[in-house]
């Protein structure tokens, strides 16, 4: 636990919302890990623009939002600045719903949130209910892939990296989950932004989303690159990049304080994490530049 705490502090130490207010961050960190562990259940935390979430200190993703503001600063800020209330957001691998809460509660956009692991899905539903988003958010307790069927997932509810069990993989607690194609899930709807975090299974999800990728309404995609797909399933991040570029998207990086997009090669440097792809650079740049600002820790983002 001490090692995990030190890693969390190291991450927060250089976080853009903490770097010039480190004493405040350390106070939030200490208060959260003491009061959160003494609480009898999940703690409701006030977040961005009236949004709230339920968390416990050992749930890293939401917990880090308590003392960092936005765990994935560039990507979450891109969502806040890119989405509009009239848009549809698809959250693939929603986990407990941090991106869903930002899209639905902070912005007021419609959301389809997909989370396969039942225990994690229950937490997602609780966060939707906490924010009164039942009319905006459709939660689906399924997996996504290249064909309908059933897949086995790891199911450690304290973990944010549950994934499809690979052939020959030795896994602990697992659960079988129904799987659908994204094209069938979104058919007849017009998503504007999609986020995909499925721990290396992105290639198969995209193979079941080829029609969706052709849809002109889809203006941007946030996809996780960490190369776990190569080791687990035999498909590296370069394959995903190639498919998205073929479908008319290009990778960009985002600087939230400056509201600046920059074209770049995600493979030109050693990195792990999300990559943002946009269909039209100029349109995306105009969207983020003209968006409302949000206050976090006394700073406007």
XYZ file of N, CA, C and O in Angstrom, residues 82-90 109-112 138 182-183 185-194 211-220 279 287:
152
model
N -14.605 19.444 -26.304
C -15.041 19.024 -27.641
C -16.536 18.730 -27.693
O -17.222 19.073 -28.661
N -17.056 18.065 -26.665
C -18.459 17.652 -26.667
C -19.396 18.836 -26.424
O -19.054 19.779 -25.713
N -20.602 18.725 -26.985
C -21.648 19.690 -26.758
C -22.879 18.952 -26.214
O -23.026 17.743 -26.407
N -23.796 19.655 -25.556
C -24.966 18.985 -24.967
C -25.797 18.197 -25.973
O -26.440 17.208 -25.598
N -25.821 18.602 -27.221
C -26.630 17.902 -28.225
C -25.934 16.672 -28.810
O -26.511 15.961 -29.637
N -24.708 16.389 -28.383
C -23.920 15.295 -28.962
C -24.204 13.960 -28.275
O -24.693 13.913 -27.143
N -23.807 12.883 -28.966
C -23.838 11.529 -28.409
C -22.407 11.041 -28.226
O -21.601 11.076 -29.164
N -22.115 10.584 -27.029
C -20.792 10.071 -26.672
C -20.901 8.573 -26.416
O -21.807 8.119 -25.717
N -19.974 7.793 -26.979
C -19.923 6.348 -26.750
C -18.716 6.043 -25.868
O -17.568 6.301 -26.256
N -24.409 15.909 -22.360
C -24.507 15.131 -23.589
C -25.162 13.784 -23.314
O -25.189 13.306 -22.177
N -25.672 13.150 -24.371
C -26.193 11.788 -24.266
C -25.023 10.814 -24.319
O -24.009 11.079 -24.972
N -25.185 9.672 -23.649
C -24.084 8.714 -23.536
C -24.606 7.292 -23.685
O -25.669 6.953 -23.152
N -23.845 6.476 -24.401
C -23.989 5.029 -24.338
C -22.724 4.512 -23.668
O -21.625 4.661 -24.205
N -27.419 5.562 -21.383
C -27.809 4.163 -21.531
C -26.609 3.303 -21.143
O -25.541 3.398 -21.762
N -20.177 -3.243 -32.104
C -20.548 -1.850 -31.885
C -21.484 -1.347 -32.983
O -22.391 -0.547 -32.707
N -21.278 -1.795 -34.215
C -22.165 -1.369 -35.308
C -23.625 -1.666 -34.989
O -24.518 -0.870 -35.304
N -24.876 -2.022 -31.905
C -25.271 -1.261 -30.719
C -25.683 0.166 -31.091
O -26.670 0.695 -30.576
N -24.938 0.792 -32.002
C -25.191 2.203 -32.302
C -26.046 2.405 -33.553
O -26.336 3.542 -33.917
N -26.445 1.326 -34.195
C -27.181 1.452 -35.460
C -28.371 2.410 -35.321
O -29.178 2.298 -34.403
N -28.452 3.356 -36.279
C -29.530 4.333 -36.259
C -29.235 5.555 -35.415
O -30.023 6.508 -35.391
N -28.096 5.560 -34.707
C -27.722 6.709 -33.889
C -26.477 7.372 -34.479
O -25.758 6.769 -35.282
N -26.198 8.603 -34.061
C -25.121 9.384 -34.664
C -24.133 9.852 -33.594
O -24.191 10.990 -33.120
N -23.214 8.989 -33.197
C -22.218 9.404 -32.197
C -21.260 10.447 -32.763
O -20.934 10.434 -33.951
N -20.816 11.348 -31.895
C -19.866 12.390 -32.280
C -18.472 12.072 -31.760
O -17.475 12.279 -32.444
N -18.394 11.565 -30.528
C -17.113 11.237 -29.898
C -17.210 9.847 -29.295
O -18.232 9.483 -28.716
N -16.133 9.068 -29.440
C -16.048 7.752 -28.812
C -14.754 7.674 -28.006
O -13.722 8.195 -28.422
N -18.565 0.023 -39.826
C -19.618 0.906 -40.340
C -19.672 2.200 -39.527
O -19.843 3.292 -40.087
N -19.531 2.092 -38.238
C -19.551 3.276 -37.376
C -18.406 4.212 -37.712
O -18.566 5.439 -37.733
N -17.237 3.639 -37.990
C -16.077 4.465 -38.332
C -16.283 5.221 -39.644
O -15.683 6.274 -39.860
N -17.124 4.692 -40.506
C -17.419 5.356 -41.781
C -18.428 6.489 -41.606
O -18.574 7.346 -42.480
N -19.134 6.499 -40.477
C -20.199 7.480 -40.253
C -19.593 8.867 -40.053
O -18.737 9.075 -39.179
N -20.030 9.822 -40.849
C -19.466 11.169 -40.803
C -19.752 11.880 -39.483
O -19.088 12.864 -39.145
N -20.751 11.410 -38.734
C -21.039 12.057 -37.451
C -19.904 11.869 -36.461
O -19.721 12.693 -35.558
N -19.135 10.781 -36.590
C -18.032 10.508 -35.660
C -16.885 11.445 -35.997
O -16.206 11.284 -37.015
N -16.659 12.424 -35.119
C -15.660 13.449 -35.386
C -14.358 13.220 -34.632
O -13.332 13.800 -34.991
N -14.390 12.401 -33.581
C -13.168 12.173 -32.811
C -13.271 10.870 -32.035
O -14.369 10.421 -31.673
N -11.301 13.641 -37.086
C -11.571 13.506 -38.517
C -11.206 14.780 -39.269
O -10.732 14.714 -40.400
N -13.725 23.710 -32.356
C -14.610 23.231 -31.285
C -13.991 23.465 -29.915
O -14.649 23.980 -29.003
